[in-house]
Coordinates of C-alpha atoms in Angstrom, one line a residue:
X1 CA 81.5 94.9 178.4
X2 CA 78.2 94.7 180.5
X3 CA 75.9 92.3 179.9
X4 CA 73.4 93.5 178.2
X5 CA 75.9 95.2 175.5
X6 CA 76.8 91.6 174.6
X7 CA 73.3 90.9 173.8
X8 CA 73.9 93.2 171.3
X9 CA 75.2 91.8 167.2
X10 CA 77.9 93.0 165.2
X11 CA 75.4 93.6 162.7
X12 CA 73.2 96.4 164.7
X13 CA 76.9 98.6 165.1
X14 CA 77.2 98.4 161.3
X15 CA 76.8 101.9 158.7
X16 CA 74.6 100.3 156.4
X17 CA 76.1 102.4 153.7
X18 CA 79.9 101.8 154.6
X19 CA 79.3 98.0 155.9
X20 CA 81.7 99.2 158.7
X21 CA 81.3 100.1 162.8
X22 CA 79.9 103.4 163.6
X23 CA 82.0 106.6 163.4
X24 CA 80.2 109.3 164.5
X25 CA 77.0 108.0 164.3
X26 CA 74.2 109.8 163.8
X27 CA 70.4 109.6 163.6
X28 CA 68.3 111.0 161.0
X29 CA 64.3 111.8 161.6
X30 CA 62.7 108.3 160.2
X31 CA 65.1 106.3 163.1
X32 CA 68.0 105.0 161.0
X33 CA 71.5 105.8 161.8
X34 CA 74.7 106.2 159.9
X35 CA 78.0 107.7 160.3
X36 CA 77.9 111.3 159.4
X37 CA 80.2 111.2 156.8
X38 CA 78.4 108.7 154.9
X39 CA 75.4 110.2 154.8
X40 CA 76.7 113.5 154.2
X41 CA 78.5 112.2 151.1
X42 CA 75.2 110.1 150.0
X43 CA 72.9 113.7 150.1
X44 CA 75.6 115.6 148.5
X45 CA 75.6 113.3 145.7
X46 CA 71.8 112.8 145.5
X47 CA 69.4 115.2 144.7
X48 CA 66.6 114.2 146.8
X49 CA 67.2 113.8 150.5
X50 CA 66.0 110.5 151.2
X51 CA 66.9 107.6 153.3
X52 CA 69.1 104.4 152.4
X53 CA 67.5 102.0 154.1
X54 CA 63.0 103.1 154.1
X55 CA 63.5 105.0 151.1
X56 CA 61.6 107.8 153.4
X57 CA 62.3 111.3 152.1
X58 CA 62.9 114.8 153.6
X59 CA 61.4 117.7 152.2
X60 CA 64.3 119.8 154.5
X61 CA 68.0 118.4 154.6
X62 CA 67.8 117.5 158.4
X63 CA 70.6 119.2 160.7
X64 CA 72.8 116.2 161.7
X65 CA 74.1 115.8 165.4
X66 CA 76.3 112.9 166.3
X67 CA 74.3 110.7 168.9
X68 CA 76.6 110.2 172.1
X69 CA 75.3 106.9 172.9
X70 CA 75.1 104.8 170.1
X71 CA 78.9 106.4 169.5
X72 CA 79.9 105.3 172.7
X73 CA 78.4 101.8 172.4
X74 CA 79.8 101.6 169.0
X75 CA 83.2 102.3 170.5
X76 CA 83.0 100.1 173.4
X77 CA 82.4 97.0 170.7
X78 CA 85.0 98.4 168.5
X79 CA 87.8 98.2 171.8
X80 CA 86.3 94.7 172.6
X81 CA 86.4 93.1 169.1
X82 CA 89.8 94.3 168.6
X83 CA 90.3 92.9 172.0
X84 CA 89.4 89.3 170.6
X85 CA 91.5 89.6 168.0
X86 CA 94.5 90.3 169.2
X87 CA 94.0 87.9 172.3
X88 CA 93.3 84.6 169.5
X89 CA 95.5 82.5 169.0
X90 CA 98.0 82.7 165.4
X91 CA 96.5 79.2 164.3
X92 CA 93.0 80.2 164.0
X93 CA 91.4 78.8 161.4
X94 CA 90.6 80.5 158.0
X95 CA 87.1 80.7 156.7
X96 CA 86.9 78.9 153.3
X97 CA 86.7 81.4 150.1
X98 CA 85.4 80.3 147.0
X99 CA 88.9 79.0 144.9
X100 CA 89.7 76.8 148.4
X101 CA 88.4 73.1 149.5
X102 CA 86.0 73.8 152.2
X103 CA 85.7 71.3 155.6
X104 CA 83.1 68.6 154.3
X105 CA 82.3 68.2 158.0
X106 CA 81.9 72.0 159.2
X107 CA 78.2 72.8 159.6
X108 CA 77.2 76.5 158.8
X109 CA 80.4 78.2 158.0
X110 CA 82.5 75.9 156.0
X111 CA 86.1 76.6 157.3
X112 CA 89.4 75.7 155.5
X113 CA 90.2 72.2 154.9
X114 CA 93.8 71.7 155.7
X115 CA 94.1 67.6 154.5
X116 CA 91.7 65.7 152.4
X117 CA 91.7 61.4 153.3
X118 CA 91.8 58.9 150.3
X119 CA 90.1 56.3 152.6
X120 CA 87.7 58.6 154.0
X121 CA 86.9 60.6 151.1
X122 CA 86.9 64.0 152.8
X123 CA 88.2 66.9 153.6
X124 CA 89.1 68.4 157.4
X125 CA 89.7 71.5 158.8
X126 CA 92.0 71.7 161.4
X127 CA 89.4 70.9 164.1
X128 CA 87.8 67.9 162.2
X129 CA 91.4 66.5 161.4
X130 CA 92.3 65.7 164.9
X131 CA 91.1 62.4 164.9
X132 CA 93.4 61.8 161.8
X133 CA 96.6 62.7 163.7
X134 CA 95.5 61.4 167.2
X135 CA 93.4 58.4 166.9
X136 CA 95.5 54.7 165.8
X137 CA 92.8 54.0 163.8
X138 CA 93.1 56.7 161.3
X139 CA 96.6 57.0 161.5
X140 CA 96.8 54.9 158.8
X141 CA 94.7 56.6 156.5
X142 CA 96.5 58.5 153.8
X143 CA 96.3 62.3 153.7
X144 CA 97.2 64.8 151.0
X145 CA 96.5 67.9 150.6
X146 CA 93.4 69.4 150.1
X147 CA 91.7 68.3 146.8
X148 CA 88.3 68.5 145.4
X149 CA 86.0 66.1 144.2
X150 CA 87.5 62.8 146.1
X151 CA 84.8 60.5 144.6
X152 CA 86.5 60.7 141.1
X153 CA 90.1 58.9 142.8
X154 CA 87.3 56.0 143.0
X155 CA 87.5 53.5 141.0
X156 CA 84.3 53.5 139.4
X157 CA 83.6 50.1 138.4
X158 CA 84.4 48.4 141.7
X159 CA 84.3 51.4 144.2
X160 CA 87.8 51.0 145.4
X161 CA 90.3 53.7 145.5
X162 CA 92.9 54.1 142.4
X163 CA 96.1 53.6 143.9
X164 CA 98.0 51.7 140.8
X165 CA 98.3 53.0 137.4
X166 CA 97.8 50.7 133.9
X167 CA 101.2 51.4 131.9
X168 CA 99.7 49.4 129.3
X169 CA 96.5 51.4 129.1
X170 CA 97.7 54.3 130.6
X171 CA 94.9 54.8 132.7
X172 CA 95.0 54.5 137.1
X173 CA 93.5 51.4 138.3
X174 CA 92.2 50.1 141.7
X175 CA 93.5 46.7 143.3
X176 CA 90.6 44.7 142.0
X177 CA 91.4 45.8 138.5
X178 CA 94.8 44.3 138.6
X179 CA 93.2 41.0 139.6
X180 CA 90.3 41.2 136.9
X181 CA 90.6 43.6 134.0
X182 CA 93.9 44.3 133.9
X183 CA 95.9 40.6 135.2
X184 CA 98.2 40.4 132.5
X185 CA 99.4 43.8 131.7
X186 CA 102.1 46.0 133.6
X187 CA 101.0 47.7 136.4
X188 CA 103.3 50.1 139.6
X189 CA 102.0 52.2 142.1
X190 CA 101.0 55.7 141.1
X191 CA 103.6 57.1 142.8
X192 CA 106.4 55.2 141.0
X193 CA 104.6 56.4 137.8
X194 CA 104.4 59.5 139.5
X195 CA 108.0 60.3 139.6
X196 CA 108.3 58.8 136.3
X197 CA 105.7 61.6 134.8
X198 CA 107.0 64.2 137.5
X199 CA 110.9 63.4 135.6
X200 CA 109.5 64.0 132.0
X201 CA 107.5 67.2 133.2
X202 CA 110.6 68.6 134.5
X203 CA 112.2 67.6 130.9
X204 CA 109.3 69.3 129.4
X205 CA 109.6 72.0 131.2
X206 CA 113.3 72.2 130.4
X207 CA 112.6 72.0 126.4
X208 CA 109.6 74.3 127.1
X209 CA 111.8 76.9 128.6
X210 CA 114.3 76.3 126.1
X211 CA 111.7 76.9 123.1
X212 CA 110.9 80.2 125.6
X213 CA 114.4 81.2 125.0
X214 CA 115.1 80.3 121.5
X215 CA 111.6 82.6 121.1
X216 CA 113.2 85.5 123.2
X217 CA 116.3 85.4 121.4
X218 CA 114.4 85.5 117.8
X219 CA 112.4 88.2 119.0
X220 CA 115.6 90.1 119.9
X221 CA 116.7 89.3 116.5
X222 CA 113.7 90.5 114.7
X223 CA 113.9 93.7 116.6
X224 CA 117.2 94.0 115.7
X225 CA 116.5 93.4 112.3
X226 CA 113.4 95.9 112.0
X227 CA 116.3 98.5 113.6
X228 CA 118.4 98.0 110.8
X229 CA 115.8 98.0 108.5
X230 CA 115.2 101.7 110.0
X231 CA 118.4 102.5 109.7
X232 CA 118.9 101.3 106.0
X233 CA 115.1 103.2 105.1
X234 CA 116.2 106.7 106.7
X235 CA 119.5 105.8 105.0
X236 CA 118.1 105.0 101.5
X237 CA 115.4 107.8 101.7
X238 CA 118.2 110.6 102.3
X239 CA 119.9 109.1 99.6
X240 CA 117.1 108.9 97.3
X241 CA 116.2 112.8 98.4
X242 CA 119.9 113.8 98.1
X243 CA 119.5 112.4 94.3
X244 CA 116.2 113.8 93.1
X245 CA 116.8 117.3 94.6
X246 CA 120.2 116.8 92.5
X247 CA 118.4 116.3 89.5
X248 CA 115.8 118.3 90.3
X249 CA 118.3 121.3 90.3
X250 CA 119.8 119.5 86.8
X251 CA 116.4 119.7 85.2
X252 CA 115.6 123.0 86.7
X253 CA 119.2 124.4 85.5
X254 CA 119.0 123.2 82.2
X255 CA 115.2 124.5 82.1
X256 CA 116.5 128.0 83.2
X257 CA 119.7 127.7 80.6
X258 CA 117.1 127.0 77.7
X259 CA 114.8 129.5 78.5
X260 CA 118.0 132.5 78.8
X261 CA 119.3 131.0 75.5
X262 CA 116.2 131.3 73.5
X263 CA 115.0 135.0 75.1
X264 CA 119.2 135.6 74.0
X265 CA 118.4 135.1 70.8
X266 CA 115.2 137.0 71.1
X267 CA 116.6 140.0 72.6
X268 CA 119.2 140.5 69.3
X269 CA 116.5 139.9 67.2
X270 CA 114.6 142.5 68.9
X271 CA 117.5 144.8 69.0
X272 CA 118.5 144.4 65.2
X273 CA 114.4 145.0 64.0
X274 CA 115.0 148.3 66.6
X275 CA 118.4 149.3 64.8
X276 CA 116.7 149.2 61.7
X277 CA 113.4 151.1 62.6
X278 CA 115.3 153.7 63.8
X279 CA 117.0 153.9 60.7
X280 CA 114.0 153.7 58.5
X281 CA 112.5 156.7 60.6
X282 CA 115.2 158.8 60.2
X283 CA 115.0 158.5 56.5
X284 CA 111.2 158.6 56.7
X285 CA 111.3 162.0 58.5
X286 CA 114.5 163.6 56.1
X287 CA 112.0 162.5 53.1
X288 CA 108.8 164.0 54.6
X289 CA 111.1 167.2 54.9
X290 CA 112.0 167.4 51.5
X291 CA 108.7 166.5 50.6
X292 CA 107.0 169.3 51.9
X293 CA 110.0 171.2 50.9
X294 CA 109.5 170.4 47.2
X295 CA 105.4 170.6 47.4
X296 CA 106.3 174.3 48.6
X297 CA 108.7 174.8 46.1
X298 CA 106.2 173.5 43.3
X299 CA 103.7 176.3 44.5
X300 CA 105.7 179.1 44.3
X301 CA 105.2 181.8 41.9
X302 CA 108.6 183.7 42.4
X303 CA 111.2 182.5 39.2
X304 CA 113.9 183.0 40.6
X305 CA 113.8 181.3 43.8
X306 CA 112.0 178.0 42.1
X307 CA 114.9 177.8 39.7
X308 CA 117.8 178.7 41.8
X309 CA 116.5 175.6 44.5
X310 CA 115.5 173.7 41.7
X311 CA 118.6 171.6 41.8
X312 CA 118.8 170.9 45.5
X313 CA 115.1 170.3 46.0
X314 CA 115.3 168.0 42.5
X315 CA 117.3 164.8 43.8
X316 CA 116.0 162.5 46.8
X317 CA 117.6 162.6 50.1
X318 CA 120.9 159.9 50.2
X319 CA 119.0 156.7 51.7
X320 CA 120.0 152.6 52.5
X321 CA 119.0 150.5 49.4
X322 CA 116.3 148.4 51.9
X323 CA 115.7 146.0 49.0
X324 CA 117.9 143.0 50.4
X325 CA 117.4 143.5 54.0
X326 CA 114.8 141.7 56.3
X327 CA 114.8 141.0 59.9
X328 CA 114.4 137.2 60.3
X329 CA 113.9 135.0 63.2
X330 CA 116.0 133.0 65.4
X331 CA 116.1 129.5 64.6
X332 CA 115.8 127.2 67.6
X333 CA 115.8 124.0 65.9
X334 CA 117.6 121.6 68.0
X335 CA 118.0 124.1 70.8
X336 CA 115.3 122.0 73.3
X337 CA 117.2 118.9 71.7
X338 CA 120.7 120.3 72.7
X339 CA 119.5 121.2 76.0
X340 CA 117.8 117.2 76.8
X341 CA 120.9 115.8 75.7
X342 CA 123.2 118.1 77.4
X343 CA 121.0 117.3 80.5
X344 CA 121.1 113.5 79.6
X345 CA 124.9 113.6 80.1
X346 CA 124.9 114.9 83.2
X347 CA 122.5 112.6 84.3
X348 CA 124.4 109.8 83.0
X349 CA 127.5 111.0 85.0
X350 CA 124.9 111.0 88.1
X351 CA 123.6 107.4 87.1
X352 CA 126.7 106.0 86.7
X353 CA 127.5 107.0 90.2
X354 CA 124.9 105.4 91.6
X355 CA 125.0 102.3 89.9
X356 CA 128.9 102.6 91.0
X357 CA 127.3 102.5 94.6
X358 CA 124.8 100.4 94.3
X359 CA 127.7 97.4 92.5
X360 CA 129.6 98.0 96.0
X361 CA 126.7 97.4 98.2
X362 CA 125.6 94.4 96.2
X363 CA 129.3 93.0 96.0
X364 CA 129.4 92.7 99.7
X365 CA 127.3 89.6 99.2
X366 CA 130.1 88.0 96.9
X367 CA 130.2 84.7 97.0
X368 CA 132.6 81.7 95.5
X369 CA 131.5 79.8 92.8
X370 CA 132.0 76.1 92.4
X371 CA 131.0 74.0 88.8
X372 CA 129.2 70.9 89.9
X373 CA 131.0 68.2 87.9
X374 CA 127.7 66.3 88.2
X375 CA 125.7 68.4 86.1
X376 CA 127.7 69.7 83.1
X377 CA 127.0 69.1 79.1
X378 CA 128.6 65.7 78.5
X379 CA 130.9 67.7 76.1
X380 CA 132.2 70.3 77.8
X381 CA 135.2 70.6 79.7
X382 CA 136.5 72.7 83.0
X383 CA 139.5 73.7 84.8
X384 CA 141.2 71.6 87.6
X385 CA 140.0 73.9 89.9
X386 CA 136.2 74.0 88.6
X387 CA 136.1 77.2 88.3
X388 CA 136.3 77.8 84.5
X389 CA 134.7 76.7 81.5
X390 CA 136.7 75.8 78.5
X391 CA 135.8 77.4 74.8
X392 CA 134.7 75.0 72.1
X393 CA 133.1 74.2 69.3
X394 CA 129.5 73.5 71.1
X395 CA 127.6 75.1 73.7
X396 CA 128.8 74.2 77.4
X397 CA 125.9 74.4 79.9
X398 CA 126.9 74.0 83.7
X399 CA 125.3 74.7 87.1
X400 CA 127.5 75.3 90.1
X401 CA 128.0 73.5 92.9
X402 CA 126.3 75.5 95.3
X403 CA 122.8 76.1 95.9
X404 CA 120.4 78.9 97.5
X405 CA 117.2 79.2 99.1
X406 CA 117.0 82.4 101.2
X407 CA 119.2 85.5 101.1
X408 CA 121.5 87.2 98.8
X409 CA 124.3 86.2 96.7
X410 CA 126.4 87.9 94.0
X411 CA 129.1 86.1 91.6
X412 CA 131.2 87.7 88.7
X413 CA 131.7 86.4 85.1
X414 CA 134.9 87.2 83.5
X415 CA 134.2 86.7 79.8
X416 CA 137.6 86.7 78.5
X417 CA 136.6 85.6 74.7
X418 CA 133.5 84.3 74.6
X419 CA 132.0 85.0 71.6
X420 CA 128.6 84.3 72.7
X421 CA 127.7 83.2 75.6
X422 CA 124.7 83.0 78.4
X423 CA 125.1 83.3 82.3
X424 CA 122.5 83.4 85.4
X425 CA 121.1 81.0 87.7
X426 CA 118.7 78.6 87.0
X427 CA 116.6 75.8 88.9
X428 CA 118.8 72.3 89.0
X429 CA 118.7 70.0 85.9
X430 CA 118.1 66.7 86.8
X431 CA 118.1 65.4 82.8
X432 CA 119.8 67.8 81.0
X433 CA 118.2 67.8 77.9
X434 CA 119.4 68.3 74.1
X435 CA 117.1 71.6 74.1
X436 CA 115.6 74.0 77.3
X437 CA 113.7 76.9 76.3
X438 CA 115.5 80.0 78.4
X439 CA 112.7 81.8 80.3
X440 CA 111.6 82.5 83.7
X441 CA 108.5 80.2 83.6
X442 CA 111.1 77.2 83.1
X443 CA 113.4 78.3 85.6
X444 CA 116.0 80.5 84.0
X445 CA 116.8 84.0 84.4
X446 CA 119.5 84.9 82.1
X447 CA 121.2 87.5 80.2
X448 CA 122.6 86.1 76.4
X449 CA 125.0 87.4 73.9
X450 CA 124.4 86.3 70.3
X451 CA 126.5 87.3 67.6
X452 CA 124.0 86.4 64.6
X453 CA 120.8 87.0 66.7
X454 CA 118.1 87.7 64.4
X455 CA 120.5 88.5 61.5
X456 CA 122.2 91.0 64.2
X457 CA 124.8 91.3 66.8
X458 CA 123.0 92.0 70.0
X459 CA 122.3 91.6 73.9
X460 CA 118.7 90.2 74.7
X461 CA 117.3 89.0 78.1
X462 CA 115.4 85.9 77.6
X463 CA 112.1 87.1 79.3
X464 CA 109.5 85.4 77.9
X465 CA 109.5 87.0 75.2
X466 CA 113.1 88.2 74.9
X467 CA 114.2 92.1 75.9
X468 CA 116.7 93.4 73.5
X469 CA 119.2 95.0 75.2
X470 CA 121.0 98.3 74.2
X471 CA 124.3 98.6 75.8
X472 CA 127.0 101.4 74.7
X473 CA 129.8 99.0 75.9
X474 CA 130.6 95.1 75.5
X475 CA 130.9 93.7 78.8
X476 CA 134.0 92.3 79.9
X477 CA 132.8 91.3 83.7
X478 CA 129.4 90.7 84.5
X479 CA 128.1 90.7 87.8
X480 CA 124.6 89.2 88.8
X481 CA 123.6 89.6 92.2
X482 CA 119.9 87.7 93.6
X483 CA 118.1 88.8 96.5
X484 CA 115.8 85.1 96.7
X485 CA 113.1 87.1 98.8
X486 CA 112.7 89.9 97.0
X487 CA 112.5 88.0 93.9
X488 CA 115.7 89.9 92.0
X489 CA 118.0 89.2 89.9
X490 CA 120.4 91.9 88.1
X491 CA 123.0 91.8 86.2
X492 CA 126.0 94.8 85.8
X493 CA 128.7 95.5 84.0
X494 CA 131.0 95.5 86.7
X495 CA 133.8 98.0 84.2
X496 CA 131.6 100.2 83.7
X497 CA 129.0 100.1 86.8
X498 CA 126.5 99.8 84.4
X499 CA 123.0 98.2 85.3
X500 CA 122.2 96.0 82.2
X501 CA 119.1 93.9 83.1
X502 CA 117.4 93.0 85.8
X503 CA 114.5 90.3 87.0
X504 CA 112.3 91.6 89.2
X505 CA 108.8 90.5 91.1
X506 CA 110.2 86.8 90.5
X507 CA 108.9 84.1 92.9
X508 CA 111.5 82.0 94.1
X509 CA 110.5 78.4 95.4
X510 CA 113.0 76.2 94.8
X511 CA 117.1 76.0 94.9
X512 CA 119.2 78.6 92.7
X513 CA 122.1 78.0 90.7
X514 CA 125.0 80.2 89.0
X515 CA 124.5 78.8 85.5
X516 CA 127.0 79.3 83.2
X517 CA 126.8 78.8 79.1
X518 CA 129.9 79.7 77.5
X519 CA 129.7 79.2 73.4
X520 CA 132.4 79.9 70.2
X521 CA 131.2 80.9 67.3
X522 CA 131.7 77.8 64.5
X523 CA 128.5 76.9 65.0
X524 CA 124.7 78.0 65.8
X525 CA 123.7 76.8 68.9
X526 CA 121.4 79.5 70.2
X527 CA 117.8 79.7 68.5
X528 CA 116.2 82.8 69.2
X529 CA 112.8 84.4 68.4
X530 CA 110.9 86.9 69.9
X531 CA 109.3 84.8 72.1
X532 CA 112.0 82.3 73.7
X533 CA 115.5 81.3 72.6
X534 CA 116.7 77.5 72.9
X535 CA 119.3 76.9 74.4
X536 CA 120.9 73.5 73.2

């Protein structure tokens, strides 16, 4: 390049609209220049033809010619910067950008520090750390890499660097400190407790990691879970449509069968009333005839004739004694009645196979029962292998051995003779007292059977107050099944894959237990009124 071209800056070749060397320069009337295409773009997207830099504007969108020199000049700078460039060397330093430790000793442009100097207390580019790696002298010094703010590795109470750390303060410490403040207590060189922290950041890490995965693998599992839960909604929701467009069609069925059998009875009323209309006009019209057949005769003036059809003409017409007949109608007393009931049993039969689908899905959450020896009525006895209660002449009370706090469970009852008798779970008794009061608010959710309840045989659900329960059959098995986050608990005739009771909306805090209260009946041991029974 000549020499008055290097006279020229980097700055005068550059599009002030682009920020980059010339292409295609060209001139526009107030003396400023820009590549073509820029300026092109900038009017086409303004409405006023005016100039970047003066802000002068042109009445008349000037023509645009590219000016050969300034092209050629900007080309010739071009071919010699890229020139430079490529003939630098690879280690040429970086200028410093604003997240980097800049050279504390570069004036101007702040280059890249490479090594900051604990003793020194700055930071070198690669120029202004040669005397580190050359000269004996600072040799010695200790270089890292680059930091920021060096003055804070100071020690600020005796300005010496902090090259020990305080294990018994936990805090770094200079050499002075050692000598003064800190004599007595147990000091190493930061890097010792370096390591030491490095080690337990790596163990960190580890557990942190760890925790990461445990989280992945729970989130995988709630996914999962939410999948199923799809699965089961899109599952139960066919289900449940399957059913009510089943009774639906029931309802609808029986509501069409009703409706036909009440316009059947219509329709032979209405065709008897016609029979007999018919009739009655027949004999209307034969009597009109012989009326006007006897007015005629009474007018005539011939003898003869008037006695000679005085016989004939004398007597009515043969006609139906009508006295005793009427046309009443239908009765449909107890026709809607038939009808309900008629559509009650088929929805029983439906019912009943629901329930019988519902007892499987709940029984796949059977369980094994275990009495807790530990918490039993002092008189009662059980079986060798705890899992019966023996009939006597009091009330036995037990709780089983196993407890619940999330989930599902389900456990059967076999009844065998019990003549009363009261089963569910129930919160843990830790003084089992003479009397409890059976409700929910005391933590019991049972079903009882009371042969004198009230005067009565009966079923009732000690609800607080009690439900009175109507049941067509006496339970043999009883199944309860508890769903401790949905707050259930139901209870089924397991024979008969009846649903007789259930708990529902319950809030669940503590441990559940099977309870089990098996009673004879010499003797009144279950109080009941229609608020609580006692349970003794």
């Amino acid at each position: 390049m000549s020499a008055a071209s290097c006279l020229l800056t980097e700055d005068q070749f550059l599009c002030s609209i682009c920020l980059d060397v010339f292409t295609d320069p060209v001139s526009i009337p107030c003396g400023h220049n820009f590549c073509k295409t820029c300026i092109t773009d900038h009017w086409d997207s303004n409405v006023r033809c005016q100039c970047p830099n003066c802000k002068k504007v042109f009445n008349t969108r000037p023509e645009l010619q590219v000016n050969t020199f300034i092209s050629e000049m900007a080309a010739q700078f071009r071919q010699s910067a890229q020139q430079e460039a490529s003939s630098s060397s690879s280690s040429e330093q970086q200028v410093s950008k604003p997240a980097e430790v800049p050279c504390d000793i570069c004036t101007g442009t702040k280059l890249k520090a490479l090594k900051s100097c604990l003793v020194c207390l700055d930071s070198y580019c690669e120029t202004h750390l040669e005397p580190h790696l050359t000269r004996s002298g600072l040799k010695r010094h200790q270089l890292i890499n680059p930091v920021e703010n060096l003055e804070g590795r100071m020690c600020t109470k005796h300005d010496k660097l902090l090259e020990l750390f305080c294990k018994t303060d936990q805090m770094c410490v200079c050499m002075l400190c050692t000598v003064l403040d800190h004599k007595t207590h147990d000091v190493v060189p930061l890097k010792e407790e370096y390591e030491g922290k490095k080690a337990e950041l790596g163990n960190t890490e580890a557990e942190i990691q760890q925790m990461i995965q445990k989280r992945q693998l729970k989130i995988q599992e709630i996914k999962h879970s939410v999948e199923l839960s799809e699965e089961d909604a899109d599952r139960e929701i066919a289900g449940g449509v399957q059913v009510f467009t089943a009774l639906k069609e029931s309802v609808e069925r029986s509501q069409a069968e009703l409706i036909d059998t009440i316009k059947e009875k219509q329709r032979k009323m209405e065709k008897q009333a016609e029979g007999f209309i018919k009739e009655l006009e027949q004999e209307i019209s034969e009597l009109k005839k012989r009326s006007t057949e006897v007015e005629q005769l009474s007018h005539s003036e011939d003898h003869l004739h008037l006695l000679q059809s005085f016989t004939s003409l004398n007597v009515a017409p043969s006609t139906k004694d009508w006295t005793n007949i009427s046309v009443r109608p239908p009765k449909y007393e107890g026709t809607v009645a038939r009808a309900v009931y008629q559509l009650e049993e088929t929805l029983s039969k439906l019912m009943m196979k629901l329930f019988e689908a519902e007892l499987k899905r709940v029984q796949r959450y059977a369980v094994d029962v275990t009495l807790d020896p530990d918490i039993v009525h002092p008189k009662s006895t059980q079986s060798n292998d705890r899992q019966q209660v023996d009939q006597g002449t009091k009330c036995r009370c037990v709780l089983s051995k196993q407890a619940f706090t999330s989930g599902r469970f389900y456990f059967q009852v076999h009844l065998k003779k019990w003549s009363d008798w009261t089963l569910g779970v129930a919160r843990k008794l830790t003084n089992m007292k003479r009397k409890n009061i059976l409700s929910p608010s005391n933590g019991y959710w049972t079903v009882c059977h009371k042969w004198k309840m009230l005067g009565t045989s009966g079923y009732y659900a000690p609800a607080g107050p009690s439900v009175y329960l109507s049941l067509k059959t006496k339970p043999q098995k009883v199944g309860v099944f508890v769903d401790y986050e949905e707050g259930l608990v139901s209870f089924y005739d397991v024979d008969t894959a009846a649903l007789i009771y259930s708990f529902t909306g319950c809030s669940f805090t503590e441990k559940l237990y099977p309870f089990f209260s098996p009673c004879s009946n010499d003797g009144v041991n279950i109080h009941s009124t229609s608020e609580n029974c006692v349970l003794q």
